[in-house]
Coordinates of C-alpha atoms in Angstrom, one line a residue:
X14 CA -37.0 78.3 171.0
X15 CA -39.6 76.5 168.7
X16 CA -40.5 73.3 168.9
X17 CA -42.0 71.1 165.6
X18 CA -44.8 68.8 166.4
X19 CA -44.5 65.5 164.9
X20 CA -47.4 62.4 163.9
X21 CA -44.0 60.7 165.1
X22 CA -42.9 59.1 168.4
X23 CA -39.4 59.9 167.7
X24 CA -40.4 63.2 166.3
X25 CA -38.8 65.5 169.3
X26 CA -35.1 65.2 168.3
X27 CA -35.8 66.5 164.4
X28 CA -36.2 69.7 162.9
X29 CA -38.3 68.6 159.9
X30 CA -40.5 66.0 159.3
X31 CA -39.6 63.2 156.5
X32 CA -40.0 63.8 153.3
X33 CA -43.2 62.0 152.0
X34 CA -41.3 59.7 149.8
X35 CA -39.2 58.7 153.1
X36 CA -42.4 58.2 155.3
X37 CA -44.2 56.2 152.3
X38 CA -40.8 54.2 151.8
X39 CA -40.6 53.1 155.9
X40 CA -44.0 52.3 156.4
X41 CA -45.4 49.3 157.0
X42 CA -49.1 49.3 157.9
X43 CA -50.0 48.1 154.6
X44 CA -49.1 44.8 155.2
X45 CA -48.9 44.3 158.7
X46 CA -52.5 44.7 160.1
X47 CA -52.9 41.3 160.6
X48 CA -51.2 42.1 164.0
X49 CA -53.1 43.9 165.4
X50 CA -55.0 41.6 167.7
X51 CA -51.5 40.1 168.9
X52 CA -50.5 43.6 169.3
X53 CA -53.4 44.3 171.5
X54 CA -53.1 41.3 173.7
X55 CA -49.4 42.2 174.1
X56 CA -49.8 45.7 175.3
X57 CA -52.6 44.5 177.6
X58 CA -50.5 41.9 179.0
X59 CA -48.0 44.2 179.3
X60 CA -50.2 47.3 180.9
X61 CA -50.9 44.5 183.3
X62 CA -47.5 44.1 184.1
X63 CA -46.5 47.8 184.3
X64 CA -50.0 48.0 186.9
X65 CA -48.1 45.1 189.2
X66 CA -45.2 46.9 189.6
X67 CA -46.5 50.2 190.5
X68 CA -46.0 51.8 187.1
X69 CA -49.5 52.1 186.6
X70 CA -52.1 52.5 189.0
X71 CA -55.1 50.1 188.9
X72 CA -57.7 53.0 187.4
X73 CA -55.0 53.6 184.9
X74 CA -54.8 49.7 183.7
X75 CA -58.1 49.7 183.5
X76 CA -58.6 52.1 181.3
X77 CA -56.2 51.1 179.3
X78 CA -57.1 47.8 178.9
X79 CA -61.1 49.0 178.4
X80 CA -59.1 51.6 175.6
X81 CA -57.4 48.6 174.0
X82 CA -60.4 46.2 174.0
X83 CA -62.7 49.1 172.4
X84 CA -59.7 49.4 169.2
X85 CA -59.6 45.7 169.0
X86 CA -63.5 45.7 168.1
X87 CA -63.4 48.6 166.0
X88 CA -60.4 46.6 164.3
X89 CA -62.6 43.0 164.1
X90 CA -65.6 45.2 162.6
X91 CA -63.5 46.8 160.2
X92 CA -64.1 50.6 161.0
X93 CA -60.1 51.3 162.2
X94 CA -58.9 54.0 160.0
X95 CA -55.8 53.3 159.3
X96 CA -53.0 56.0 158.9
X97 CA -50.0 55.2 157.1
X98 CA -48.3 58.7 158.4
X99 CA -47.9 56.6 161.8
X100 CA -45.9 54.1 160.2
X101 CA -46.9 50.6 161.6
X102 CA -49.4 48.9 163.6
X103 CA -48.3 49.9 166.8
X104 CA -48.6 53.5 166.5
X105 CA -51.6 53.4 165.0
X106 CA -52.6 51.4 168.3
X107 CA -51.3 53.9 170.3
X108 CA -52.1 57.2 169.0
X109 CA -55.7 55.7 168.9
X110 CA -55.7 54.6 172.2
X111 CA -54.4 58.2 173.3
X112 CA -56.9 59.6 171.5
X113 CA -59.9 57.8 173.3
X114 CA -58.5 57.9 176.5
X115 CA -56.3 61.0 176.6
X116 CA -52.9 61.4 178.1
X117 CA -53.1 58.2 179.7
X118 CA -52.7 56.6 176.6
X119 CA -49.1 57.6 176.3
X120 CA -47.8 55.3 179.7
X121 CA -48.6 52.1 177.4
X122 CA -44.8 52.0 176.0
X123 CA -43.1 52.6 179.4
X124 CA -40.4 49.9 179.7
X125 CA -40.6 48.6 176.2
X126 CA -39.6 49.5 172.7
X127 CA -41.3 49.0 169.4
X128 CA -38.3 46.5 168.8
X129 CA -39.1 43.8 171.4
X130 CA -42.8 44.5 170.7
X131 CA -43.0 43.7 167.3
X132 CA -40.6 40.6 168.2
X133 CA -43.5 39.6 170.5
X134 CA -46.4 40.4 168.1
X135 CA -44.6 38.2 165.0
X136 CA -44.3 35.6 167.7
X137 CA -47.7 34.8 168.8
X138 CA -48.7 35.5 165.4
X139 CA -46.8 32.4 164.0
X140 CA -47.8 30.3 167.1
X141 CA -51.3 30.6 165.9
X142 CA -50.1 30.3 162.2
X143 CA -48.5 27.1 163.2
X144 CA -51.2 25.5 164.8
X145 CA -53.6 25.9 161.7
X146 CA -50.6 25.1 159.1
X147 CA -50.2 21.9 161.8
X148 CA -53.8 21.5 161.0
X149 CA -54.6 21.7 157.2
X150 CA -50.9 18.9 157.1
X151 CA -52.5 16.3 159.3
X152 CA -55.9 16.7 157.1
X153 CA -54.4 16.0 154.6
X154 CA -51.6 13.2 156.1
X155 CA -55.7 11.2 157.2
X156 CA -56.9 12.1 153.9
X157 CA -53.9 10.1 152.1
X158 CA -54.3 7.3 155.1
X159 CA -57.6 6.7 154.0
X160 CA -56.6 6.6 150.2
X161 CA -53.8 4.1 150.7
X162 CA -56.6 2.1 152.8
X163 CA -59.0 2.1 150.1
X164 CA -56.6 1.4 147.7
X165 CA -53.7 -1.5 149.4
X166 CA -55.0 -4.3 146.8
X167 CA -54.4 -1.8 143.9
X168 CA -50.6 -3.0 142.2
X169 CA -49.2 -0.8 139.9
X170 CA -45.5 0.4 138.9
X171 CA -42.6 1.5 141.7
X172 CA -40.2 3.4 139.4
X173 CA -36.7 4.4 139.8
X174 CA -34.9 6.9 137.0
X175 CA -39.1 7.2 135.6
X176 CA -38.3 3.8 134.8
X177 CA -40.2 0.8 135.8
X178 CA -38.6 -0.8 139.1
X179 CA -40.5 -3.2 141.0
X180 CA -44.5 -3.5 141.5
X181 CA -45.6 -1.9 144.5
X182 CA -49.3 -1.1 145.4
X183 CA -50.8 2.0 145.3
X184 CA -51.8 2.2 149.0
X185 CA -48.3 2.1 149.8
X186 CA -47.1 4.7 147.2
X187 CA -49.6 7.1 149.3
X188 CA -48.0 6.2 153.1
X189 CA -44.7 7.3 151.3
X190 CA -46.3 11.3 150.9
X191 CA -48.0 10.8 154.3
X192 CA -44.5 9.8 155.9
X193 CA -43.0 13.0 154.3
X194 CA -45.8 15.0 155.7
X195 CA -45.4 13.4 159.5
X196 CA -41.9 15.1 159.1
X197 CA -43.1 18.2 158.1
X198 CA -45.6 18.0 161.2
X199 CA -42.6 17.4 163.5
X200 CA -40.7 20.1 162.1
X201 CA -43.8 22.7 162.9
X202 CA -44.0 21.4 166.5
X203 CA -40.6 22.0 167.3
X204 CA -40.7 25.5 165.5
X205 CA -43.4 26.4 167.8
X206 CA -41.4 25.1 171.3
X207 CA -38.9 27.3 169.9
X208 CA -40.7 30.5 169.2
X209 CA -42.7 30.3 172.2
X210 CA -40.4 32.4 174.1
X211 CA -41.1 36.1 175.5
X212 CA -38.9 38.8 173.7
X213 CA -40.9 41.6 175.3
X214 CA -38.9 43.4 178.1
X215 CA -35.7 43.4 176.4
X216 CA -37.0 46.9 175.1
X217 CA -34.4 48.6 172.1
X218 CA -31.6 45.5 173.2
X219 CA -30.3 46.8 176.8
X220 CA -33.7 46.0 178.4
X221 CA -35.0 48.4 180.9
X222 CA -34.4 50.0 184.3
X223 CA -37.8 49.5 185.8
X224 CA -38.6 46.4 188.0
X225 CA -40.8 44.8 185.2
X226 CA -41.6 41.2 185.8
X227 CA -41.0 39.0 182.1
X228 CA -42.1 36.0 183.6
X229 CA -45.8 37.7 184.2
X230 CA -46.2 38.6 180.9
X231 CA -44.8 35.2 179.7
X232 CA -47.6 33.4 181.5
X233 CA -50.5 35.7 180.5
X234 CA -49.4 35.0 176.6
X235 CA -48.6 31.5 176.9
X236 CA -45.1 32.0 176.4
X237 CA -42.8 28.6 177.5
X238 CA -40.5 31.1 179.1
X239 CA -38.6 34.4 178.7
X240 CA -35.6 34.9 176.4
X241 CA -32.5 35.2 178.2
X242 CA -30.4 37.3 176.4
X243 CA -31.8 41.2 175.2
X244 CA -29.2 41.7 172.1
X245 CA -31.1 38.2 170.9
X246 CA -34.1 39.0 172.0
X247 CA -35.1 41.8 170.0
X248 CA -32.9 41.1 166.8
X249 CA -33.3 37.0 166.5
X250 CA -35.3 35.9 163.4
X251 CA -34.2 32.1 163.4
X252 CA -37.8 31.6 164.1
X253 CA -39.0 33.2 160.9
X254 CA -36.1 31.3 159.4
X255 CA -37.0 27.9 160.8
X256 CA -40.6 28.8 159.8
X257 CA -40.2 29.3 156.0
X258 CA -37.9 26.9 155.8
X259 CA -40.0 24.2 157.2
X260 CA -42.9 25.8 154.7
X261 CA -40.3 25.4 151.7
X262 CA -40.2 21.8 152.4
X263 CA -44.1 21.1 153.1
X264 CA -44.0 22.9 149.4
X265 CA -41.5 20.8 148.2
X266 CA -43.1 17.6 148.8
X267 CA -46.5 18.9 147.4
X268 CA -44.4 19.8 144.7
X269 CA -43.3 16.2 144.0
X270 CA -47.0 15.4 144.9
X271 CA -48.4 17.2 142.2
X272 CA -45.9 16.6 139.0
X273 CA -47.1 12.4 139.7
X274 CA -50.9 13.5 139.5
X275 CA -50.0 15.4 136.8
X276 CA -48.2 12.9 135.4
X277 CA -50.5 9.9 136.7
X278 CA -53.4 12.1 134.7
X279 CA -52.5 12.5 131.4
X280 CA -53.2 10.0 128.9
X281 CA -49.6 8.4 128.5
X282 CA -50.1 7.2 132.4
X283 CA -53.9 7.2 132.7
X284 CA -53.5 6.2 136.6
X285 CA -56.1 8.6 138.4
X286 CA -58.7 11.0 137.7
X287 CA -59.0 14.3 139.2
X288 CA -62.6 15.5 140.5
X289 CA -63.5 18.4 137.6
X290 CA -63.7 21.0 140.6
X291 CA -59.9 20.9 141.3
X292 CA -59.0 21.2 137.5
X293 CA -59.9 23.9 134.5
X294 CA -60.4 23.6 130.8
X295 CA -58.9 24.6 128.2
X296 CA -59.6 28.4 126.2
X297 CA -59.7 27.0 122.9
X298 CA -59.3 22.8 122.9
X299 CA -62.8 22.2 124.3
X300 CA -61.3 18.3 125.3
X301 CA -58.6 19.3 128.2
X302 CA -59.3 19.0 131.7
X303 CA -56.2 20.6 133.2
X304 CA -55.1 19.3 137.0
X305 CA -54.6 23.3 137.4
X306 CA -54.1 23.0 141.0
X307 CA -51.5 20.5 141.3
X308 CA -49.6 22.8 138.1
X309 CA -50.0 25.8 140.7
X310 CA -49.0 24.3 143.7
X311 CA -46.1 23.3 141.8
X312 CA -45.7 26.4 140.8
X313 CA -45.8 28.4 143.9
X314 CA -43.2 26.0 145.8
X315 CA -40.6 28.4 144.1
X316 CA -42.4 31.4 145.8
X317 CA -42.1 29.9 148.9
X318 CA -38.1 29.1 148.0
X319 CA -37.3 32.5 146.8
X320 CA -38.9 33.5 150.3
X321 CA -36.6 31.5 152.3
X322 CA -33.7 32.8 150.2
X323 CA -34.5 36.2 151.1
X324 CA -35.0 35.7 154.9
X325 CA -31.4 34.1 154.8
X326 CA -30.4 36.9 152.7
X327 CA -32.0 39.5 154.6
X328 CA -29.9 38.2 157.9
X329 CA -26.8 37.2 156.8
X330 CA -24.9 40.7 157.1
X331 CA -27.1 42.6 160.0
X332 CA -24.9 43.1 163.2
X333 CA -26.4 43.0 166.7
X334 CA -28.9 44.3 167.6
X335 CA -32.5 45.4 166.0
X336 CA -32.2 47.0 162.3
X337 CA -34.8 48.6 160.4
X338 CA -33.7 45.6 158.0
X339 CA -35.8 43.3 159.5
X340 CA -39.0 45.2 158.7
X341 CA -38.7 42.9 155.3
X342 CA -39.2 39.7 157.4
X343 CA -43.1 40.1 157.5
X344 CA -44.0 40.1 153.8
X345 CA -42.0 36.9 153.3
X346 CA -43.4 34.9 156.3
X347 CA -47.3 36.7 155.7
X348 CA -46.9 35.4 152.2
X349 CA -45.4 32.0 153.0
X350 CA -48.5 31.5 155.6
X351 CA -51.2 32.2 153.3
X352 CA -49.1 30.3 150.1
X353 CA -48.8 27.5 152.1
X354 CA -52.1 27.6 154.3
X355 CA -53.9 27.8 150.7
X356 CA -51.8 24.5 149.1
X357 CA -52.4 22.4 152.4
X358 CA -56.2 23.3 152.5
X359 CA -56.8 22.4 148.5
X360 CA -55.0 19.2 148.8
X361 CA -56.6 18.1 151.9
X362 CA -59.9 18.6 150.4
X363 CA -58.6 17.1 146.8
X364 CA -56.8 13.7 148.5
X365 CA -60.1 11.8 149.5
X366 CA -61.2 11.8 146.1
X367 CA -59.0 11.3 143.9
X368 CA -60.2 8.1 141.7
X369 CA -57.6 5.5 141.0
X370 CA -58.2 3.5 137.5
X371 CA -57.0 0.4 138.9
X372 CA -56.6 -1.7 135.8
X373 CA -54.3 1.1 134.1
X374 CA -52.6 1.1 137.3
X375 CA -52.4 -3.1 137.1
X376 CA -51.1 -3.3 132.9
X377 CA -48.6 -0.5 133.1
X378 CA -46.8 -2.6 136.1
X379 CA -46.8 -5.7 133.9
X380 CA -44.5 -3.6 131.8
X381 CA -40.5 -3.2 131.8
X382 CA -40.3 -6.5 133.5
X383 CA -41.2 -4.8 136.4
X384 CA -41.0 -8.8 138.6
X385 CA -36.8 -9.1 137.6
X386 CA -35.8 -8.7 140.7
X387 CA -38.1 -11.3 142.3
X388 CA -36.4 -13.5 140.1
X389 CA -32.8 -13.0 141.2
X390 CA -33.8 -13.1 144.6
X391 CA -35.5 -16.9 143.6
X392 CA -32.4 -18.0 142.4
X393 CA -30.7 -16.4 145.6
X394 CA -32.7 -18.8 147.7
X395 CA -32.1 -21.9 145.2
X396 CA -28.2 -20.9 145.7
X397 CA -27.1 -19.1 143.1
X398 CA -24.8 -16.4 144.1
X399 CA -26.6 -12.8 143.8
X400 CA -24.4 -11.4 141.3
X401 CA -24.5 -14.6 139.2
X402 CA -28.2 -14.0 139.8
X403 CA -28.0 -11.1 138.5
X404 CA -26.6 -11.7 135.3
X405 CA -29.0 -15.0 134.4
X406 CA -31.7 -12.5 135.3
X407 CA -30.4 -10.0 132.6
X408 CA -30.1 -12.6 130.2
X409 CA -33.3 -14.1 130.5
X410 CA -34.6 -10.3 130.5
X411 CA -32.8 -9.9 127.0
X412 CA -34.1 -13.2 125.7
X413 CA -37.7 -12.1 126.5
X414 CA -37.3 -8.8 124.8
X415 CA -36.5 -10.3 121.7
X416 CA -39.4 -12.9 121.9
X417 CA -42.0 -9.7 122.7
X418 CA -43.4 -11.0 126.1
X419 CA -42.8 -11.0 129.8
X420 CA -40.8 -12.6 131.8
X421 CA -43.7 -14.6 133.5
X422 CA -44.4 -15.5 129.6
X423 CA -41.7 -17.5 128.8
X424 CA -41.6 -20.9 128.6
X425 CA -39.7 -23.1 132.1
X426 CA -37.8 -25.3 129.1
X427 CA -36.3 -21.3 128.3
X428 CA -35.7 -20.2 131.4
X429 CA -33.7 -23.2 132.4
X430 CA -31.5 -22.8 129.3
X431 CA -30.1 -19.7 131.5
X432 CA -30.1 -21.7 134.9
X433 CA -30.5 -25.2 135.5
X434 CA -31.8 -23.7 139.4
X435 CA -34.8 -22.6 138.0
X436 CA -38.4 -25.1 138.4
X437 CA -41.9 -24.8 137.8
X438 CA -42.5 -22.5 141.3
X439 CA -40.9 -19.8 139.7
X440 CA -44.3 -18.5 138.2
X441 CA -45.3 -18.1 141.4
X442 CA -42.8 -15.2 142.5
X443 CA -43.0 -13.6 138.4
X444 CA -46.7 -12.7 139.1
X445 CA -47.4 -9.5 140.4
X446 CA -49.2 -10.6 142.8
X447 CA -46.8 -12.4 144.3
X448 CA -44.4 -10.1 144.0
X449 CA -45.6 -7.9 145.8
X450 CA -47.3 -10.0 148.5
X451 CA -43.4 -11.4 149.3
X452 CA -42.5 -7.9 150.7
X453 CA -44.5 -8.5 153.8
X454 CA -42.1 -6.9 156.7
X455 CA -42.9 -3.6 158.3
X456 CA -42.5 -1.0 155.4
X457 CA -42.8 -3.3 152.8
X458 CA -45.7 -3.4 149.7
X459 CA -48.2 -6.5 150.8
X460 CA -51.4 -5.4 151.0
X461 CA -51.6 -6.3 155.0
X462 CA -48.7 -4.6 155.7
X463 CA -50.1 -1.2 154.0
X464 CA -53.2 -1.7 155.8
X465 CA -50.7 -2.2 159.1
X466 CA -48.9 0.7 158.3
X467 CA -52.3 3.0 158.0
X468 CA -53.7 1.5 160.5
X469 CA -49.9 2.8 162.9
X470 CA -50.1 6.2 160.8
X471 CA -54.0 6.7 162.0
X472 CA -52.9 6.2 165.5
X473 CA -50.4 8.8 165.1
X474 CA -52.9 11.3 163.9
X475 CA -55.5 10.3 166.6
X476 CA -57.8 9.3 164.5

């Protein structure tokens, strides 16, 4: 009886190779190479293993650990030719590796499966991915803490509904975006305790009959520990999950980031100015200086969202254990890295500099009676009910909208036609100054506690 050779590990049980169409449609070496290093230090780790045991001799580790070492440079120096006809990255490992070092080559994937080593791989790849992602948000969380230092003096409009609220200072409008991004480092430390858990030894979902020793190869990595269970080892992608979804949000808030300096930008707010090297002109109005970046980063947040959708989509029907399905979680979470990765870096380089025209900041919150509410709360201390308060507040807000002035423009003799509680001190708490000096509890606008709160947020960071 013939036998039919195959490029293919699984190749022995067919008749026929696959159709080209079939092997170009299951491939995935052209867009998982940036595994390969992980892959590497995972089979070593393993070899290592298999060597303890007595799978391996100590001559036979060795070589394949000098084999592996001798890919991973070719790999680094970009002279690895790779083959899509071996499907993925850790054939192409493999056959290479056999290649070099002969039959020897083909004891590597003893007691494991391509399904609980491509778990392991994606694992230690989003560990690292983490750490820079962690990285590139706390740049740019000390970048805004030393924006909303520089700037804790600077008043200018809180708004509610895009409508003037109260006056707040700019300092503290910047400690609101850093506070977002503290979250959003929390999340991507408790993503990595999670992922940093060995998959490898499970092998297809059953796990293996050979004495292998998980915790070993746990240590070696850096794994936390082993995962318990081998159905969830090889077919969990809550981590890749967690991971895009925690990149969604970091999107979303540089989302809402950018449409305020977009916003703040144009004429109609005039509020900051964006160095020219983070924004583009125009291709026929030779006067616009587009904030480009912040419109992008906008933009891509719904790449980033349509990701996550997928991953959830991608999961929702699969039933245990490992499916070919989850091949499509790598482009997704590759793409989410390097979307993400790219935003973080640009802002944290952008943040430092962005100029603040103070005095446009200053007129626009003397607008909308932005120092109401100051008022009510004066005539709450003078012992007027709140909601009566409220109402002589509204009135006196109506009156000075038919003279054409602010509040802190009319006249004491006109503001006591609306309350008889109201004296001369009350200019004190319609300024904007004092308005916002008044809030001066933890969280609130004053300038000291701004410089407070930057002052707790730099601890934080370590800075």
């Amino acid at each position: 009886m013939s036998t039919q050779s195959s490029h293919q590990t699984w190749g022995g049980r067919f008749a026929e190779g696959p159709d080209a169409r079939v092997a170009a449609f299951t491939e995935s070496i052209s867009f998982e190479t940036r595994l390969a290093p992980y892959d590497i230090a995972g089979s070593i780790a393993h070899a290592r293993m298999l060597s303890a045991i007595g799978v391996l001799t100590a001559d036979e580790f060795g070589a394949i650990e000098a084999g592996l070492k001798a890919i991973e440079t070719r790999i680094s120096a970009g002279e690895f030719p790779w083959d899509a006809a071996l499907e993925d990255v850790h054939m192409n490992i493999e056959a290479r590796l056999t290649e070099d070092i002969g039959a020897l080559g083909k004891k590597l994937h003893t007691a494991r499966s391509r399904n609980d080593q491509v778990a392991t791989d994606v694992r230690l790849w989003l560990r690292d991915t983490l750490d820079a992602l962690l990285g590139e948000v706390n740049r740019l969380r000390a970048g805004l803490v030393e924006l909303a230092e520089r700037e804790a003096d600077t008043i200018m409009p809180g708004f509610t509904h895009m409508q003037v609220a109260q006056p707040v200072t700019f300092g503290h409008h910047m400690l609101a975006w850093q506070a977002m991004l503290a979250r959003d480092a929390e999340r991507l430390a408790q993503i990595r305790a999670r992922a940093n858990v060995l998959p490898l030894g499970a092998a297809a979902l059953a796990g293996t009959t050979f004495p292998i020793d998980r915790e070993m190869v746990a240590n070696e990595l850096g794994f936390d520990g082993v995962i318990d269970n081998s159905l969830d080892a090889v077919s969990d992608r809550d981590f890749a999950i967690e991971f895009v979804s925690a990149s969604a949000t970091i999107m979303m808030h540089l989302s809402r980031f950018s449409e305020e300096l977009i916003l703040w930008m144009s004429p109609a707010f005039d509020f900051v100015e964006l160095p020219d090297r983070y924004c583009t002109g125009s291709s026929i109005m030779p006067q616009k200086k587009n904030p480009d970046v912040a419109e992008l980063t906008r933009g891509k947040t719904a790449r980033v969202q349509g990701h996550l959708t997928a991953l959830l989509t991608l999961m929702k029907g699969q039933p245990l254990a490992y499916n070919r399905d989850n091949q499509e979680d790598k482009i997704p979470m590759f793409d989410t890295a390097d979307t993400v990765g790219a935003c973080l870096a640009l802002f944290a380089d952008m943040a430092p500099h962005i100029a603040v025209k103070r005095e446009q900041c200053r007129e626009a919150a003397r607008r909308g009676f932005a120092t109401a509410t100051d008022l009510a709360d004066y005539l709450v201390r003078a012992g007027v009910a709140f909601r009566d308060a409220h109402e002589i507040v509204g009135n006196c807000v109506s009156r000075a909208i038919r003279e054409g002035c602010d509040l802190a423009e009319l006249e004491l003799a006109t503001l006591r036609e609306y309350s008889a509680a109201i004296d001369e001190d009350v200019y004190e708490v319609l300024t904007l100054e004092g308005s916002v000096a008044a809030r001066n509890h933890i969280g609130g606008t004053a300038p000291d506690q701004v410089r407070a709160a930057a002052a707790r947020a730099r601890k934080a960071l370590g800075l």
